Coordinates of N, CA and C in Angstrom, one line a residue:
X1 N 58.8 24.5 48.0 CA 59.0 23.2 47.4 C 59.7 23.3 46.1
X2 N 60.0 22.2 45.5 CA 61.6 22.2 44.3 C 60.3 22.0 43.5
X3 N 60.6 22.1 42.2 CA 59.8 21.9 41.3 C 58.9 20.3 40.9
X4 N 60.2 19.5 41.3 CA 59.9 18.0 41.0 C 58.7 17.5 42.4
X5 N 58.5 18.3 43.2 CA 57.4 18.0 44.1 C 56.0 18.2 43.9
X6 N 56.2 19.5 42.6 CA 55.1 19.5 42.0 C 54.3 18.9 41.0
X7 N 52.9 19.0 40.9 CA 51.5 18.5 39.7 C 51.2 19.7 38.7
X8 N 51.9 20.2 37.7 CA 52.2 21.4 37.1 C 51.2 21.0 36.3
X9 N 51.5 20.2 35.0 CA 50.7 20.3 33.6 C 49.1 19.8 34.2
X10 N 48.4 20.7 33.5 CA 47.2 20.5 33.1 C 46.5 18.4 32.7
X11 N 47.4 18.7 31.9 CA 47.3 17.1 31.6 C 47.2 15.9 33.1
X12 N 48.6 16.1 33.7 CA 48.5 15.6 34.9 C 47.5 15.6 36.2
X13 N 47.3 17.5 35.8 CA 45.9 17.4 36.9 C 44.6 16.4 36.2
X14 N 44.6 16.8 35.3 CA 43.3 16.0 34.9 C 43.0 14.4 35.2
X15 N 44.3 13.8 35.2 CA 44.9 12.5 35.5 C 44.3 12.2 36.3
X16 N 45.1 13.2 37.8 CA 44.9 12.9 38.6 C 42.9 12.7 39.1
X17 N 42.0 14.0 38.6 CA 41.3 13.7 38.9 C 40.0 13.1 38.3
X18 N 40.5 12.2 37.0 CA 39.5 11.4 36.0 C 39.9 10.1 36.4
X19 N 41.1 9.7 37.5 CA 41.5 7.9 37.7 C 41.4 8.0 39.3
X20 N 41.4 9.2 39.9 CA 42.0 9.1 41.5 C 41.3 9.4 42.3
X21 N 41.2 9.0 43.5 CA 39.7 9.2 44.5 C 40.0 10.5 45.5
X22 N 39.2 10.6 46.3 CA 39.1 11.7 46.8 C 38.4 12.0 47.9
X23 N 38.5 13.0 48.6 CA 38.3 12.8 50.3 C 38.1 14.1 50.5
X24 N 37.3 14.4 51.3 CA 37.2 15.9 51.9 C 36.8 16.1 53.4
X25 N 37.0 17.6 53.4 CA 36.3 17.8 55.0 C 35.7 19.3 54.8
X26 N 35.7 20.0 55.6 CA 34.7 21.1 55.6 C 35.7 22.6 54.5
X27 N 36.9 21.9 54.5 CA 38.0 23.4 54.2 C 38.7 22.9 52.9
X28 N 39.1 22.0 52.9 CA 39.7 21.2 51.7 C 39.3 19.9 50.7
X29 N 39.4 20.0 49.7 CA 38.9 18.5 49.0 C 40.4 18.1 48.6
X30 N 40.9 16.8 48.6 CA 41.8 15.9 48.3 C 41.9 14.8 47.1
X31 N 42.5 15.1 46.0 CA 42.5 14.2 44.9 C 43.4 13.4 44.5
X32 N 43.5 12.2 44.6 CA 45.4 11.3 44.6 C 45.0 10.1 44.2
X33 N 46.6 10.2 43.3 CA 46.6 8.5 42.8 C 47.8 8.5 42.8
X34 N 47.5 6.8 43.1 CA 49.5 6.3 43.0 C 50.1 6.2 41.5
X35 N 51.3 6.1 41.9 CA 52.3 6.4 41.3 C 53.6 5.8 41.5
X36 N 53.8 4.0 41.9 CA 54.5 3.6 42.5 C 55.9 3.8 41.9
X37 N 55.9 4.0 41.0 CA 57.5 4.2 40.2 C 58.5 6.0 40.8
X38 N 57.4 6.1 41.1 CA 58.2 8.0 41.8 C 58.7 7.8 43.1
X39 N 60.2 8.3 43.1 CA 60.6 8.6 44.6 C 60.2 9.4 45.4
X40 N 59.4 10.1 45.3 CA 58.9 11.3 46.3 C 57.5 11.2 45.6
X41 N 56.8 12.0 46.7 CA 55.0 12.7 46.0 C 55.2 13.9 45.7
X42 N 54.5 14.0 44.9 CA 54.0 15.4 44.2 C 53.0 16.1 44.4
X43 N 52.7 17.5 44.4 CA 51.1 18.0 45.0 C 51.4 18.9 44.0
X44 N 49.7 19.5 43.9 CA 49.3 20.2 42.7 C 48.0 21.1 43.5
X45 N 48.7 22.6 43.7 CA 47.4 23.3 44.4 C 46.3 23.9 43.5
X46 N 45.2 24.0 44.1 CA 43.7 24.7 43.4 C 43.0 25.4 44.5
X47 N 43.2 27.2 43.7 CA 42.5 27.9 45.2 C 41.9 28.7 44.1
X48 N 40.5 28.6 44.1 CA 39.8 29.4 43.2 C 39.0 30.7 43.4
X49 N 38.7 31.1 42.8 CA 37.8 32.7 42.7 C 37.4 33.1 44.1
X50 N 36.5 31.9 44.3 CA 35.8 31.8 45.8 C 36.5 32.1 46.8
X51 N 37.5 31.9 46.9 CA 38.5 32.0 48.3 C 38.5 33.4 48.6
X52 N 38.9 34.6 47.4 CA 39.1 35.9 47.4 C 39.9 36.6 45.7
X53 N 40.7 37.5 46.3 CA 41.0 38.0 45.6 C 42.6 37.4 45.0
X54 N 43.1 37.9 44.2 CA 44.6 37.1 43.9 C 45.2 37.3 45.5
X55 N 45.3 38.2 45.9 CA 46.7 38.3 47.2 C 46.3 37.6 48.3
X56 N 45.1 37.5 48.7 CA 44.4 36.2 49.3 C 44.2 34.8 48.9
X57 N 44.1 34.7 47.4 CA 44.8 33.3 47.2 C 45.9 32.8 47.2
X58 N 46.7 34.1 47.3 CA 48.1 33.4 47.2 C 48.5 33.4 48.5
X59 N 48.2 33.8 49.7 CA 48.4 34.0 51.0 C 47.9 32.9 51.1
X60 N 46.9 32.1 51.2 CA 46.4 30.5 51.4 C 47.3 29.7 50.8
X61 N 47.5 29.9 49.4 CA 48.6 28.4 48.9 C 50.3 28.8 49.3
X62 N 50.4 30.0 50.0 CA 51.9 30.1 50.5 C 51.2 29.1 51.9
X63 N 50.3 29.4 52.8 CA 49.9 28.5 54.0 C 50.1 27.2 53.8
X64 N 49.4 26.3 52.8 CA 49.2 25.6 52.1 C 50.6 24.6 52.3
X65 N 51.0 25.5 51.6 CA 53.0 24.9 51.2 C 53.3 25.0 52.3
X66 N 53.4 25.8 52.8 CA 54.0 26.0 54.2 C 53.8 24.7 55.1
X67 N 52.4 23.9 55.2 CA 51.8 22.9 56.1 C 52.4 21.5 55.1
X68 N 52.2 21.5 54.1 CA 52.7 20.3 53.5 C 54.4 20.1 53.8
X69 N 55.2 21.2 53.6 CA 56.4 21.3 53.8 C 56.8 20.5 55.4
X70 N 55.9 21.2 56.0 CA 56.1 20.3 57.5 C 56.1 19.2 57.9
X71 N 55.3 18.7 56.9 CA 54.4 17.2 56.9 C 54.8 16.3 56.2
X72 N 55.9 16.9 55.5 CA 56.8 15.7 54.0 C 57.2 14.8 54.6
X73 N 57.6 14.5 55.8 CA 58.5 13.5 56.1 C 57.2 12.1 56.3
X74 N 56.1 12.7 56.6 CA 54.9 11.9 57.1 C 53.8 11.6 55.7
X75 N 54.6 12.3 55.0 CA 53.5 11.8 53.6 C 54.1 10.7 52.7
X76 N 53.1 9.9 52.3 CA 53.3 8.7 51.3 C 54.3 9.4 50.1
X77 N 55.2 8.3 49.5 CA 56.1 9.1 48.6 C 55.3 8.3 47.0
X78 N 54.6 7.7 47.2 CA 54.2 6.9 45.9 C 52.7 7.6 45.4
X79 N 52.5 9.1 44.9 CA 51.4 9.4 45.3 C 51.4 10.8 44.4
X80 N 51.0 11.2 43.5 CA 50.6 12.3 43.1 C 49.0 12.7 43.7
X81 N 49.0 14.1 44.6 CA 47.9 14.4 44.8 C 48.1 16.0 44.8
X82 N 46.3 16.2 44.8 CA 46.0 17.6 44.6 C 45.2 18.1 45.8
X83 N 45.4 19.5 45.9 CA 44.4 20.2 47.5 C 44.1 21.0 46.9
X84 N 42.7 21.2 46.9 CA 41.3 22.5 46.4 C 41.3 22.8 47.7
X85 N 41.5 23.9 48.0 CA 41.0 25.2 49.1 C 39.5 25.5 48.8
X86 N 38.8 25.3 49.9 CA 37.1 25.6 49.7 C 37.5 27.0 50.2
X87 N 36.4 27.9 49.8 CA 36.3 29.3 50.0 C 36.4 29.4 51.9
X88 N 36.2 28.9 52.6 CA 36.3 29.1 54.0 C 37.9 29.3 54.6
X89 N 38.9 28.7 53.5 CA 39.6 28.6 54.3 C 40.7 30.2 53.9
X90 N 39.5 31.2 53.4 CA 40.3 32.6 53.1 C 40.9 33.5 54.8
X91 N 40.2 33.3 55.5 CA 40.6 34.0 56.5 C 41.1 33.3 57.9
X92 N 41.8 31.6 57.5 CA 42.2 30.9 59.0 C 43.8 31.1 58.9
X93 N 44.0 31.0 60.2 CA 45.4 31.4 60.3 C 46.3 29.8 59.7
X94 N 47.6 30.1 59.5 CA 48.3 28.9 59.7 C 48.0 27.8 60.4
X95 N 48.0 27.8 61.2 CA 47.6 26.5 62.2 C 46.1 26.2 62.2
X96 N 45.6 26.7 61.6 CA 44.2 26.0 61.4 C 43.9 25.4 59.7
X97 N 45.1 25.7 59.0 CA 45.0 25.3 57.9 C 45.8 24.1 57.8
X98 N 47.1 24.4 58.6 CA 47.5 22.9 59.1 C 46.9 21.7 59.5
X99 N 46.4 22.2 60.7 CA 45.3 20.7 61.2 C 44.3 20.4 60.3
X100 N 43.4 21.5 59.7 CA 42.4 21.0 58.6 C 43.1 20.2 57.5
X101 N 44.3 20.7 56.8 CA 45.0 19.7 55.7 C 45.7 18.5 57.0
X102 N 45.7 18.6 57.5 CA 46.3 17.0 58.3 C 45.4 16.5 58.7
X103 N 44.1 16.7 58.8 CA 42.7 16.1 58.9 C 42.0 15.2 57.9
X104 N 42.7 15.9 56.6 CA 41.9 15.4 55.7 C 42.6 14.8 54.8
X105 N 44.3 14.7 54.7 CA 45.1 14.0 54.6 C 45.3 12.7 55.3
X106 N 45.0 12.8 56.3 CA 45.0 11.4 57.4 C 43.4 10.7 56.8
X107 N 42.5 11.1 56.4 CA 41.0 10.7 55.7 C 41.9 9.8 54.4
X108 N 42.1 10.7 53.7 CA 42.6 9.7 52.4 C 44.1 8.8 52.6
X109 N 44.4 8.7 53.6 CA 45.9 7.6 54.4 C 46.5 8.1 53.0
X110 N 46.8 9.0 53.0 CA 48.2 9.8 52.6 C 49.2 10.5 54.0
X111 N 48.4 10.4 54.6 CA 49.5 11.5 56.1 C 49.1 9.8 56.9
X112 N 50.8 9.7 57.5 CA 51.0 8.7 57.4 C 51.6 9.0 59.4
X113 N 51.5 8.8 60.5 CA 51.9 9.3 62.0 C 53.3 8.3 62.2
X114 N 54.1 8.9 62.6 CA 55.8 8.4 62.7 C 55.3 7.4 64.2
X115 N 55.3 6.0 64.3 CA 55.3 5.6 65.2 C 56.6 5.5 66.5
X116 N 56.9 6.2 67.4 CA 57.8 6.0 68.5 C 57.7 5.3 69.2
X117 N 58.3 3.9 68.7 CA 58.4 3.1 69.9 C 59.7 2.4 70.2

């Protein structure tokens, strides 16, 4: 992801989670507020101690990006939000970290389903 898709400053995270609501499921917690003046959303990852060691956190938030990247076309563009990785989700493969973040994305109507009709 380009830089402008990111929730970098400290400041911003805090933003997001002292004004913006939030949603979870068993693998992820979700923190987001709008932001109607932005052309695109922005995400800001949080994968802490608990998950593992550095090369296993960072194997989760490459997953992580990896699932959101797929999902961009179906995510709200007026939206800065954040994904906390719970410690469970150190050892699922790809596709289980996918459906759990589109599970719990679709909870806070941020992931948004392309209707075909």
């Amino acid at each position: 992801m380009r830089k402008s898709y990111r929730v970098k400053k400290e400041s911003e995270f805090q933003r997001v989670f002292n004004q913006g609501a939030s949603f979870a499921n068993r693998r992820f917690v979700v923190y987001f507020i709008e932001k109607p003046e932005q052309p695109h959303f922005r995400v800001g990852l949080s994968v802490g101690k608990k998950v593992g060691n550095a090369v296993t956190r960072n194997a989760v938030k490459r997953k992580i990006r990896a699932s959101i990247y797929q999902m961009k076309d179906q995510l709200r563009s007026d939206i800065d939000f954040i994904v906390i990785a719970r410690a469970s989700c150190a050892d699922l493969p790809s596709a289980e970290i996918y459906s759990n973040l589109k599970h719990v994305l679709k909870l806070a109507k941020i992931y948004q389903e392309e209707n075909n009709a």
